[in-house]
Amino acid sequence: MSWLSSSQGVVLTAYHPSGKDQALGGNHGKGGEEATTSRRYGQYTMNQEITKVIERPPFDRSSSQDSLDELSMEDYWTELENIKKSSENRQENQEVVVVKEPDEGELEEEWLKEAGLSNLFGEAAGDPQESMVFLSTLTRTQAAAVQKRVETVSQTLRKKNKQYQVPDVRDIFAQQRGSKEREVDGAESQSVRTDENKYQGKDDQASSLVVGGKELTPLVPEEAPASETDINLEVSFAEQAVNQKESSREKIQRSKGDDALLPSFRLPKDKTGTTKIGDLAPQDMKKVCHLALIELTALYDVLGVELKQLKAVKIKTKDSGLFGVPLTVLLEQDQKKVPGTRIPLIFQKLISRIEEGGLETEGLLRIPGAAVRIKNLCQELEAQFYEGTFNWESVKQHDAASLLKLFIRELPQPLLSAEYLKAFQAVQNLPTRKQQLQALNLLVILLPDANRDTLKALLEFLQRVVDNKEKNKMTVMNVAMVMAPNLFMYHTLGLKSSEQREFVMAAGIANIMHLLIKYQKLLWTIPKFIVNQVRKQNTENHRKDKKAMKKLLKKMAYDREKYEKQDKSANDADVPQGVIRVQAPHLSKVSMAIQLTEELRASDVLARFLSQESGVAQTLKNGEVFLYEIGGNIGERCLDDDTYMKDLYQLNPNAEWVIKSKPS
């Protein structure tokens, strides 16, 4: 089946063996069976008139699913039928959610706001000083992505004759032209063409920007060597794509449902430490999200794939209960019972109940619970879960699995977010597995915290199911087939999109689900090139702040030389060269001077402190307290055990080093 937009609303069509589509919804002349569809993100219902079992579309290979065959798709179609039956039993309280495609220019305007660049247009336009530092850190492809959106917004606002100031894009961005040619690494500068997403020139070549009358050179990451199975996190993904476009060396690696055939991608060891989502302070994470959106857009631009953010029209949602409640509302009420919880309690309990039955159960996740029983359990859970009176013994393992999937489908907005659901689906259109993973990595970063944490818990659970595949007969592809409809099936509802064959869509989203499960450990990593861009922003902002402070002190008749001496001594803190002082305010040994060596790692520093603990504190282990890099060119960063301290010290010599636990 597929969902089409029409003047009457969303129309359901079913595929027949003849290959022709027959409309099941909307008004299509005499005798046309009318079916209305009311939906909420994550679920759909159909009038009882539609009783025919959905016909499966004829097999048709495409670039997104040439690794799959009809037999391997059986779980997908079965899951769709199970969802239909479940939805028919829960249609009474449905609400309509409309996904709105923004008007001309509105999409780009929203994009610039999301990227932290709203002061380049509208009422805040004028002096773009706030964005100067940010723009100076962009790579060539990132700058081109921003420039393209600024041009569109500027043209749109002029057409609408907005009263507030509309800056000319040439006043914000200007590629250097004329006889003054710049040389980079001995190679001639190549221009970046934003039209038709065509880029020429070398990966390490940047175009210049002019912001507020000043010329800025975008950050140009150095090329780092990478093997076939490495995910290079040191160079912008979009810049890598520019180089790969002309090369046929890296071919997309297809899967035939066998997990072993997917490449074993890995992250090369980084001596300054790998940064995971959750390791950075909120103010730096906000900068990471701005850069991730720009980088994702640049990557899609380079590869000629359309990236459209969508907006769900706000509707009144439930402010209490379990099913059909926004994740943020659920967490607010859950945190009153369990402070600091980041994953809805009902979600955790359903996973726990499934695992209590043993993950070796054959057909786990695939075999549904009885629809009527699931409906009754939902009602009982709504009334008794928070009272603590619900009888979990009455919930069979397959019931719990069905309730878990129902919870995901009934979220008012999808787990993968309304804004980025279509971008997740578009990942299947990227040409290589590596680029698909790079895009998924950026999309995971862009998810709201509640969505990202819940998705992580789900994927970790699904991996545990796959780990028992020898007994439960659920390979990673089987699990992907079953779960994909629950996360992706509604991706075209309410959208004005061209008709697409259900098989193509099914195979594509199943492959994305497969990648999310198999490579989940890679996807929660923040690319080093983005962390380095944040470091550069912080350095420039700190330099500006310091300059302003010195100017203020001078005006106040303070001795400038005295201030600089104090500032220097505060940073040095009487620590000899090659030695760092580590603070541990919550341990018995609150401070220790540690000599830097080539082999000293963060885990070694922690071990020295923990070895001197006694009493209750002696029970502390690595994993309960962490070494943090604080200040200098980063707000705050939790270090992984394999961080080489001397290398990191050279990258951020003004940082302080503190041992503490992670905030909940």
CSV table of N, CA and C in Angstrom, one decimal, residues 191-325:
chain,number,residue,atom,x,y,z
A,191,SER,N,36.7,27.5,-7.3
A,191,SER,CA,35.5,28.0,-6.8
A,191,SER,C,34.5,26.9,-6.4
A,192,VAL,N,33.6,27.3,-5.5
A,192,VAL,CA,32.5,26.3,-5.1
A,192,VAL,C,31.3,26.7,-5.8
A,193,ARG,N,30.7,25.8,-6.6
A,193,ARG,CA,29.4,26.1,-7.2
A,193,ARG,C,28.3,25.5,-6.5
A,194,THR,N,27.4,26.4,-6.0
A,194,THR,CA,26.3,25.9,-5.2
A,194,THR,C,25.1,25.4,-6.1
A,195,ASP,N,25.1,25.9,-7.3
A,195,ASP,CA,24.0,25.5,-8.1
A,195,ASP,C,24.1,24.1,-8.6
A,196,GLU,N,23.1,23.3,-8.5
A,196,GLU,CA,23.0,21.9,-8.8
A,196,GLU,C,24.0,21.1,-8.0
A,197,ASN,N,24.4,21.6,-6.8
A,197,ASN,CA,25.2,20.9,-5.9
A,197,ASN,C,26.5,20.4,-6.5
A,198,LYS,N,27.1,21.2,-7.5
A,198,LYS,CA,28.3,20.7,-8.1
A,198,LYS,C,29.5,21.4,-7.5
A,199,TYR,N,30.5,20.6,-7.1
A,199,TYR,CA,31.7,21.2,-6.4
A,199,TYR,C,32.9,20.7,-7.2
A,200,GLN,N,33.8,21.7,-7.3
A,200,GLN,CA,35.1,21.4,-8.0
A,200,GLN,C,36.2,21.7,-7.0
A,201,GLY,N,37.4,21.2,-7.3
A,201,GLY,CA,38.5,21.6,-6.5
A,201,GLY,C,38.8,20.5,-5.5
A,202,LYS,N,39.9,20.8,-4.8
A,202,LYS,CA,40.4,19.8,-3.8
A,202,LYS,C,39.7,19.9,-2.5
A,203,ASP,N,39.7,18.8,-1.8
A,203,ASP,CA,39.0,18.7,-0.5
A,203,ASP,C,39.5,19.7,0.5
A,204,ASP,N,40.8,20.1,0.4
A,204,ASP,CA,41.3,20.9,1.4
A,204,ASP,C,41.3,22.4,1.0
A,205,GLN,N,40.6,22.7,-0.1
A,205,GLN,CA,40.5,24.1,-0.6
A,205,GLN,C,39.3,24.8,-0.1
A,206,ALA,N,39.5,25.9,0.6
A,206,ALA,CA,38.4,26.7,1.1
A,206,ALA,C,38.1,27.9,0.3
A,207,SER,N,36.9,28.3,0.2
A,207,SER,CA,36.5,29.6,-0.4
A,207,SER,C,36.5,30.6,0.7
A,208,SER,N,36.7,31.9,0.5
A,208,SER,CA,36.7,32.9,1.5
A,208,SER,C,35.3,33.5,1.7
A,209,LEU,N,35.0,33.9,2.9
A,209,LEU,CA,33.8,34.6,3.1
A,209,LEU,C,34.0,36.0,3.6
A,210,VAL,N,33.1,36.9,3.3
A,210,VAL,CA,33.2,38.3,3.8
A,210,VAL,C,32.0,38.5,4.6
A,211,VAL,N,32.2,38.7,5.9
A,211,VAL,CA,31.2,38.9,6.9
A,211,VAL,C,31.4,40.3,7.5
A,212,GLY,N,30.4,41.1,7.4
A,212,GLY,CA,30.5,42.5,8.0
A,212,GLY,C,31.7,43.2,7.5
A,213,GLY,N,32.1,43.0,6.3
A,213,GLY,CA,33.2,43.7,5.7
A,213,GLY,C,34.6,43.1,6.0
A,214,LYS,N,34.6,42.0,6.7
A,214,LYS,CA,35.9,41.4,7.0
A,214,LYS,C,35.9,40.0,6.4
A,215,GLU,N,37.1,39.7,5.9
A,215,GLU,CA,37.3,38.4,5.2
A,215,GLU,C,37.6,37.3,6.2
A,216,LEU,N,36.9,36.2,6.1
A,216,LEU,CA,37.2,35.1,6.9
A,216,LEU,C,37.5,33.9,6.1
A,217,THR,N,38.4,33.1,6.6
A,217,THR,CA,38.7,31.8,5.8
A,217,THR,C,38.1,30.6,6.6
A,218,PRO,N,37.3,29.9,5.9
A,218,PRO,CA,36.7,28.7,6.6
A,218,PRO,C,37.7,27.7,7.1
A,219,LEU,N,37.4,27.1,8.2
A,219,LEU,CA,38.3,26.1,8.7
A,219,LEU,C,38.5,25.0,7.7
A,220,VAL,N,39.7,24.6,7.5
A,220,VAL,CA,40.0,23.5,6.5
A,220,VAL,C,40.7,22.4,7.2
A,221,PRO,N,40.0,21.3,7.4
A,221,PRO,CA,40.6,20.1,8.1
A,221,PRO,C,41.6,19.5,7.2
A,222,GLU,N,42.7,19.0,7.9
A,222,GLU,CA,43.7,18.3,7.1
A,222,GLU,C,43.2,16.9,6.7
A,223,GLU,N,43.6,16.5,5.6
A,223,GLU,CA,43.2,15.1,5.1
A,223,GLU,C,43.9,14.1,6.0
A,224,ALA,N,43.1,13.1,6.5
A,224,ALA,CA,43.7,12.1,7.4
A,224,ALA,C,43.5,10.7,6.6
A,225,PRO,N,44.5,9.9,6.7
A,225,PRO,CA,44.5,8.6,6.1
A,225,PRO,C,43.4,7.7,6.7
A,226,ALA,N,42.7,7.0,5.8
A,226,ALA,CA,41.6,6.1,6.3
A,226,ALA,C,41.6,4.8,5.5
A,227,SER,N,41.4,3.7,6.2
A,227,SER,CA,41.3,2.4,5.5
A,227,SER,C,39.9,2.3,5.0
A,228,GLU,N,39.7,1.2,4.3
A,228,GLU,CA,38.3,0.9,3.7
A,228,GLU,C,37.3,0.8,4.8
A,229,THR,N,37.6,0.3,6.0
A,229,THR,CA,36.6,0.1,7.0
A,229,THR,C,36.6,1.1,8.1
A,230,ASP,N,37.4,2.2,7.9
A,230,ASP,CA,37.5,3.2,8.9
A,230,ASP,C,36.4,4.3,8.6
A,231,ILE,N,35.8,4.8,9.7
A,231,ILE,CA,35.0,6.0,9.6
A,231,ILE,C,35.8,7.2,10.0
A,232,ASN,N,36.2,8.0,9.0
A,232,ASN,CA,37.1,9.1,9.3
A,232,ASN,C,36.3,10.3,9.9
A,233,LEU,N,36.6,10.5,11.2
A,233,LEU,CA,35.9,11.6,12.0
A,233,LEU,C,36.7,12.9,12.0
A,234,GLU,N,37.8,12.9,11.4
A,234,GLU,CA,38.7,14.1,11.5
A,234,GLU,C,38.4,15.1,10.3
A,235,VAL,N,37.8,14.6,9.3
A,235,VAL,CA,37.6,15.5,8.1
A,235,VAL,C,36.1,15.5,7.9
A,236,SER,N,35.6,16.7,7.6
A,236,SER,CA,34.2,16.9,7.3
A,236,SER,C,33.6,15.8,6.3
A,237,PHE,N,32.5,15.2,6.7
A,237,PHE,CA,31.9,14.2,5.8
A,237,PHE,C,31.6,14.7,4.4
A,238,ALA,N,31.1,15.9,4.3
A,238,ALA,CA,30.8,16.5,3.0
A,238,ALA,C,32.0,16.7,2.2
A,239,GLU,N,33.1,17.1,2.9
A,239,GLU,CA,34.4,17.3,2.1
A,239,GLU,C,34.9,16.0,1.6
A,240,GLN,N,34.7,14.9,2.4
A,240,GLN,CA,35.1,13.6,2.0
A,240,GLN,C,34.3,13.2,0.8
A,241,ALA,N,33.0,13.5,0.8
A,241,ALA,CA,32.1,13.2,-0.3
A,241,ALA,C,32.5,13.8,-1.6
A,242,VAL,N,33.0,15.1,-1.5
A,242,VAL,CA,33.5,15.8,-2.7
A,242,VAL,C,34.6,15.0,-3.4
A,243,ASN,N,35.5,14.5,-2.6
A,243,ASN,CA,36.6,13.7,-3.1
A,243,ASN,C,36.1,12.4,-3.7
A,244,GLN,N,35.2,11.8,-3.1
A,244,GLN,CA,34.7,10.4,-3.5
A,244,GLN,C,33.8,10.5,-4.7
A,245,LYS,N,33.2,11.6,-5.0
A,245,LYS,CA,32.3,11.7,-6.1
A,245,LYS,C,33.0,11.3,-7.4
A,246,GLU,N,34.3,11.7,-7.6
A,246,GLU,CA,35.0,11.4,-8.8
A,246,GLU,C,35.6,10.0,-8.8
A,247,SER,N,35.5,9.3,-7.7
A,247,SER,CA,36.2,8.0,-7.5
A,247,SER,C,35.2,6.9,-7.5
A,248,SER,N,35.5,5.8,-8.2
A,248,SER,CA,34.6,4.6,-8.1
A,248,SER,C,35.2,3.6,-7.2
A,249,ARG,N,36.2,4.0,-6.4
A,249,ARG,CA,36.9,3.0,-5.6
A,249,ARG,C,36.0,2.4,-4.5
A,250,GLU,N,35.1,3.3,-3.9
A,250,GLU,CA,34.3,2.9,-2.8
A,250,GLU,C,32.9,2.6,-3.4
A,251,LYS,N,32.5,1.4,-3.5
A,251,LYS,CA,31.2,0.9,-4.0
A,251,LYS,C,30.3,0.7,-2.8
A,252,ILE,N,29.0,0.9,-3.0
A,252,ILE,CA,28.1,0.6,-1.9
A,252,ILE,C,28.1,-0.9,-1.7
A,253,GLN,N,28.1,-1.4,-0.5
A,253,GLN,CA,28.2,-2.8,-0.2
A,253,GLN,C,26.8,-3.2,0.2
A,254,ARG,N,26.3,-4.2,-0.6
A,254,ARG,CA,24.9,-4.6,-0.4
A,254,ARG,C,24.8,-5.7,0.6
A,255,SER,N,23.7,-5.9,1.2
A,255,SER,CA,23.4,-6.9,2.1
A,255,SER,C,22.3,-7.8,1.6
A,256,LYS,N,22.4,-9.1,1.8
A,256,LYS,CA,21.4,-10.0,1.4
A,256,LYS,C,20.7,-10.6,2.7
A,257,GLY,N,20.6,-9.7,3.7
A,257,GLY,CA,20.0,-10.2,4.9
A,257,GLY,C,21.0,-10.9,5.9
A,258,ASP,N,22.2,-11.1,5.4
A,258,ASP,CA,23.2,-11.8,6.3
A,258,ASP,C,24.0,-10.7,6.9
A,259,ASP,N,23.9,-10.6,8.3
A,259,ASP,CA,24.7,-9.6,9.0
A,259,ASP,C,26.1,-9.6,8.7
A,260,ALA,N,26.7,-10.8,8.5
A,260,ALA,CA,28.1,-10.9,8.3
A,260,ALA,C,28.6,-10.2,7.0
A,261,LEU,N,27.7,-10.0,6.1
A,261,LEU,CA,28.1,-9.4,4.8
A,261,LEU,C,28.2,-7.9,4.9
A,262,LEU,N,27.7,-7.3,5.9
A,262,LEU,CA,27.8,-5.8,6.1
A,262,LEU,C,29.3,-5.5,6.5
A,263,PRO,N,29.8,-4.4,6.1
A,263,PRO,CA,31.2,-4.1,6.4
A,263,PRO,C,31.4,-3.9,7.9
A,264,SER,N,32.5,-4.2,8.4
A,264,SER,CA,32.8,-4.0,9.9
A,264,SER,C,33.5,-2.6,10.0
A,265,PHE,N,32.7,-1.6,10.0
A,265,PHE,CA,33.2,-0.3,10.1
A,265,PHE,C,33.7,-0.1,11.6
A,266,ARG,N,34.7,0.7,11.7
A,266,ARG,CA,35.3,1.0,13.0
A,266,ARG,C,35.8,2.4,13.1
A,267,LEU,N,35.9,2.9,14.3
A,267,LEU,CA,36.4,4.3,14.6
A,267,LEU,C,37.9,4.2,14.9
A,268,PRO,N,38.8,4.8,14.1
A,268,PRO,CA,40.2,4.8,14.4
A,268,PRO,C,40.4,5.4,15.8
A,269,LYS,N,41.4,4.9,16.5
A,269,LYS,CA,41.7,5.5,17.8
A,269,LYS,C,42.2,6.9,17.7
A,270,ASP,N,41.7,7.8,18.6
A,270,ASP,CA,42.1,9.2,18.6
A,270,ASP,C,42.8,9.4,19.9
A,271,LYS,N,44.1,9.8,19.9
A,271,LYS,CA,44.8,10.0,21.1
A,271,LYS,C,44.2,11.1,22.0
A,272,THR,N,43.5,12.1,21.4
A,272,THR,CA,42.9,13.1,22.3
A,272,THR,C,41.6,12.7,22.8
A,273,GLY,N,41.2,11.4,22.5
A,273,GLY,CA,40.0,10.9,23.1
A,273,GLY,C,38.8,11.0,22.2
A,274,THR,N,37.9,10.0,22.3
A,274,THR,CA,36.6,9.9,21.5
A,274,THR,C,35.6,10.6,22.3
A,275,THR,N,34.8,11.5,21.7
A,275,THR,CA,33.7,12.3,22.3
A,275,THR,C,32.4,11.6,22.0
A,276,LYS,N,31.7,11.2,23.0
A,276,LYS,CA,30.3,10.6,22.9
A,276,LYS,C,29.3,11.7,23.2
A,277,ILE,N,28.1,11.5,22.7
A,277,ILE,CA,27.0,12.3,23.0
A,277,ILE,C,26.7,12.2,24.5
A,278,GLY,N,26.6,13.3,25.2
A,278,GLY,CA,26.5,13.2,26.7
A,278,GLY,C,27.8,13.6,27.4
A,279,ASP,N,28.9,13.7,26.6
A,279,ASP,CA,30.2,14.0,27.2
A,279,ASP,C,30.5,15.5,27.3
A,280,LEU,N,29.7,16.3,26.6
A,280,LEU,CA,29.9,17.7,26.5
A,280,LEU,C,29.0,18.5,27.4
A,281,ALA,N,29.4,19.7,27.8
A,281,ALA,CA,28.5,20.6,28.5
A,281,ALA,C,27.4,21.1,27.6
A,282,PRO,N,26.2,21.5,28.1
A,282,PRO,CA,25.1,21.9,27.3
A,282,PRO,C,25.4,23.0,26.3
A,283,GLN,N,26.2,24.0,26.7
A,283,GLN,CA,26.5,25.1,25.8
A,283,GLN,C,27.3,24.7,24.6
A,284,ASP,N,28.2,23.7,24.8
A,284,ASP,CA,29.0,23.2,23.7
A,284,ASP,C,28.1,22.2,22.8
A,285,MET,N,27.2,21.5,23.5
A,285,MET,CA,26.4,20.5,22.7
A,285,MET,C,25.4,21.3,21.8
A,286,LYS,N,25.0,22.5,22.2
A,286,LYS,CA,24.2,23.3,21.4
A,286,LYS,C,24.9,23.7,20.1
A,287,LYS,N,26.2,24.1,20.3
A,287,LYS,CA,27.0,24.4,19.1
A,287,LYS,C,27.2,23.2,18.2
A,288,VAL,N,27.4,22.0,18.8
A,288,VAL,CA,27.5,20.8,18.0
A,288,VAL,C,26.3,20.6,17.2
A,289,CYS,N,25.1,20.8,17.7
A,289,CYS,CA,23.9,20.6,17.0
A,289,CYS,C,23.8,21.5,15.8
A,290,HIS,N,24.1,22.8,16.0
A,290,HIS,CA,24.1,23.8,14.9
A,290,HIS,C,25.1,23.3,13.8
A,291,LEU,N,26.3,22.9,14.1
A,291,LEU,CA,27.2,22.4,13.1
A,291,LEU,C,26.8,21.1,12.5
A,292,ALA,N,26.1,20.2,13.2
A,292,ALA,CA,25.7,18.9,12.7
A,292,ALA,C,24.6,19.2,11.6
A,293,LEU,N,23.7,20.1,11.9
A,293,LEU,CA,22.7,20.4,10.9
A,293,LEU,C,23.3,21.0,9.6
A,294,ILE,N,24.2,21.9,9.7
A,294,ILE,CA,24.9,22.5,8.6
A,294,ILE,C,25.7,21.4,7.8
A,295,GLU,N,26.4,20.5,8.6
A,295,GLU,CA,27.1,19.4,7.9
A,295,GLU,C,26.2,18.4,7.2
A,296,LEU,N,25.1,18.1,7.9
A,296,LEU,CA,24.2,17.1,7.2
A,296,LEU,C,23.7,17.7,5.9
A,297,THR,N,23.3,19.0,6.0
A,297,THR,CA,22.8,19.7,4.8
A,297,THR,C,23.8,19.7,3.7
A,298,ALA,N,25.1,20.0,4.1
A,298,ALA,CA,26.1,20.1,3.1
A,298,ALA,C,26.4,18.7,2.5
A,299,LEU,N,26.3,17.7,3.3
A,299,LEU,CA,26.5,16.3,2.8
A,299,LEU,C,25.4,16.0,1.7
A,300,TYR,N,24.2,16.2,2.1
A,300,TYR,CA,23.1,16.0,1.2
A,300,TYR,C,23.2,16.8,-0.1
A,301,ASP,N,23.6,18.1,0.1
A,301,ASP,CA,23.8,19.0,-1.1
A,301,ASP,C,24.8,18.4,-2.1
A,302,VAL,N,26.0,18.0,-1.5
A,302,VAL,CA,27.1,17.4,-2.3
A,302,VAL,C,26.6,16.2,-3.1
A,303,LEU,N,25.8,15.4,-2.4
A,303,LEU,CA,25.4,14.1,-3.1
A,303,LEU,C,24.1,14.2,-3.8
A,304,GLY,N,23.6,15.5,-3.9
A,304,GLY,CA,22.4,15.7,-4.7
A,304,GLY,C,21.1,15.1,-4.2
A,305,VAL,N,21.0,14.9,-2.9
A,305,VAL,CA,19.9,14.4,-2.2
A,305,VAL,C,19.1,15.5,-1.5
A,306,GLU,N,17.8,15.6,-1.7
A,306,GLU,CA,17.0,16.7,-1.1
A,306,GLU,C,16.8,16.4,0.4
A,307,LEU,N,17.1,17.5,1.1
A,307,LEU,CA,16.9,17.4,2.6
A,307,LEU,C,15.9,18.5,3.0
A,308,LYS,N,14.7,18.0,3.4
A,308,LYS,CA,13.6,18.9,3.8
A,308,LYS,C,13.2,18.6,5.3
A,309,GLN,N,13.4,19.7,6.1
A,309,GLN,CA,12.8,19.6,7.4
A,309,GLN,C,11.3,19.8,7.4
A,310,LEU,N,10.6,19.1,8.2
A,310,LEU,CA,9.2,19.2,8.3
A,310,LEU,C,8.7,19.7,9.6
A,311,LYS,N,7.5,20.3,9.6
A,311,LYS,CA,7.0,20.8,10.9
A,311,LYS,C,5.6,20.2,11.1
A,312,ALA,N,5.4,19.6,12.3
A,312,ALA,CA,4.1,19.1,12.6
A,312,ALA,C,3.3,20.3,13.2
A,313,VAL,N,2.0,20.4,12.7
A,313,VAL,CA,1.2,21.5,13.3
A,313,VAL,C,0.9,21.1,14.7
A,314,LYS,N,1.0,22.1,15.6
A,314,LYS,CA,0.8,21.8,17.0
A,314,LYS,C,-0.6,21.5,17.3
A,315,ILE,N,-0.8,20.4,18.0
A,315,ILE,CA,-2.2,20.1,18.4
A,315,ILE,C,-2.2,19.8,20.0
A,316,LYS,N,-3.4,19.8,20.5
A,316,LYS,CA,-3.5,19.5,21.9
A,316,LYS,C,-3.2,18.0,22.1
A,317,THR,N,-2.3,17.7,23.0
A,317,THR,CA,-1.9,16.3,23.3
A,317,THR,C,-2.3,16.0,24.8
A,318,LYS,N,-2.2,14.7,25.1
A,318,LYS,CA,-2.5,14.3,26.4
A,318,LYS,C,-1.4,14.8,27.4
A,319,ASP,N,-1.8,15.3,28.5
A,319,ASP,CA,-0.8,15.8,29.5
A,319,ASP,C,-0.6,14.8,30.7
A,320,SER,N,-1.2,13.6,30.5
A,320,SER,CA,-0.9,12.6,31.5
A,320,SER,C,-1.2,11.2,30.9
A,321,GLY,N,-0.9,10.2,31.5
A,321,GLY,CA,-1.1,8.8,31.0
A,321,GLY,C,0.2,8.2,30.5
A,322,LEU,N,0.0,7.2,29.6
A,322,LEU,CA,1.2,6.4,29.2
A,322,LEU,C,1.3,6.4,27.6
A,323,PHE,N,0.2,6.0,27.0
A,323,PHE,CA,0.2,5.8,25.5
A,323,PHE,C,-0.3,7.1,24.9
A,324,GLY,N,0.3,7.5,23.8
A,324,GLY,CA,-0.1,8.8,23.1
A,324,GLY,C,0.3,10.0,23.9
A,325,VAL,N,1.3,9.9,24.8
A,325,VAL,CA,1.7,11.1,25.6
A,325,VAL,C,3.1,11.5,25.1
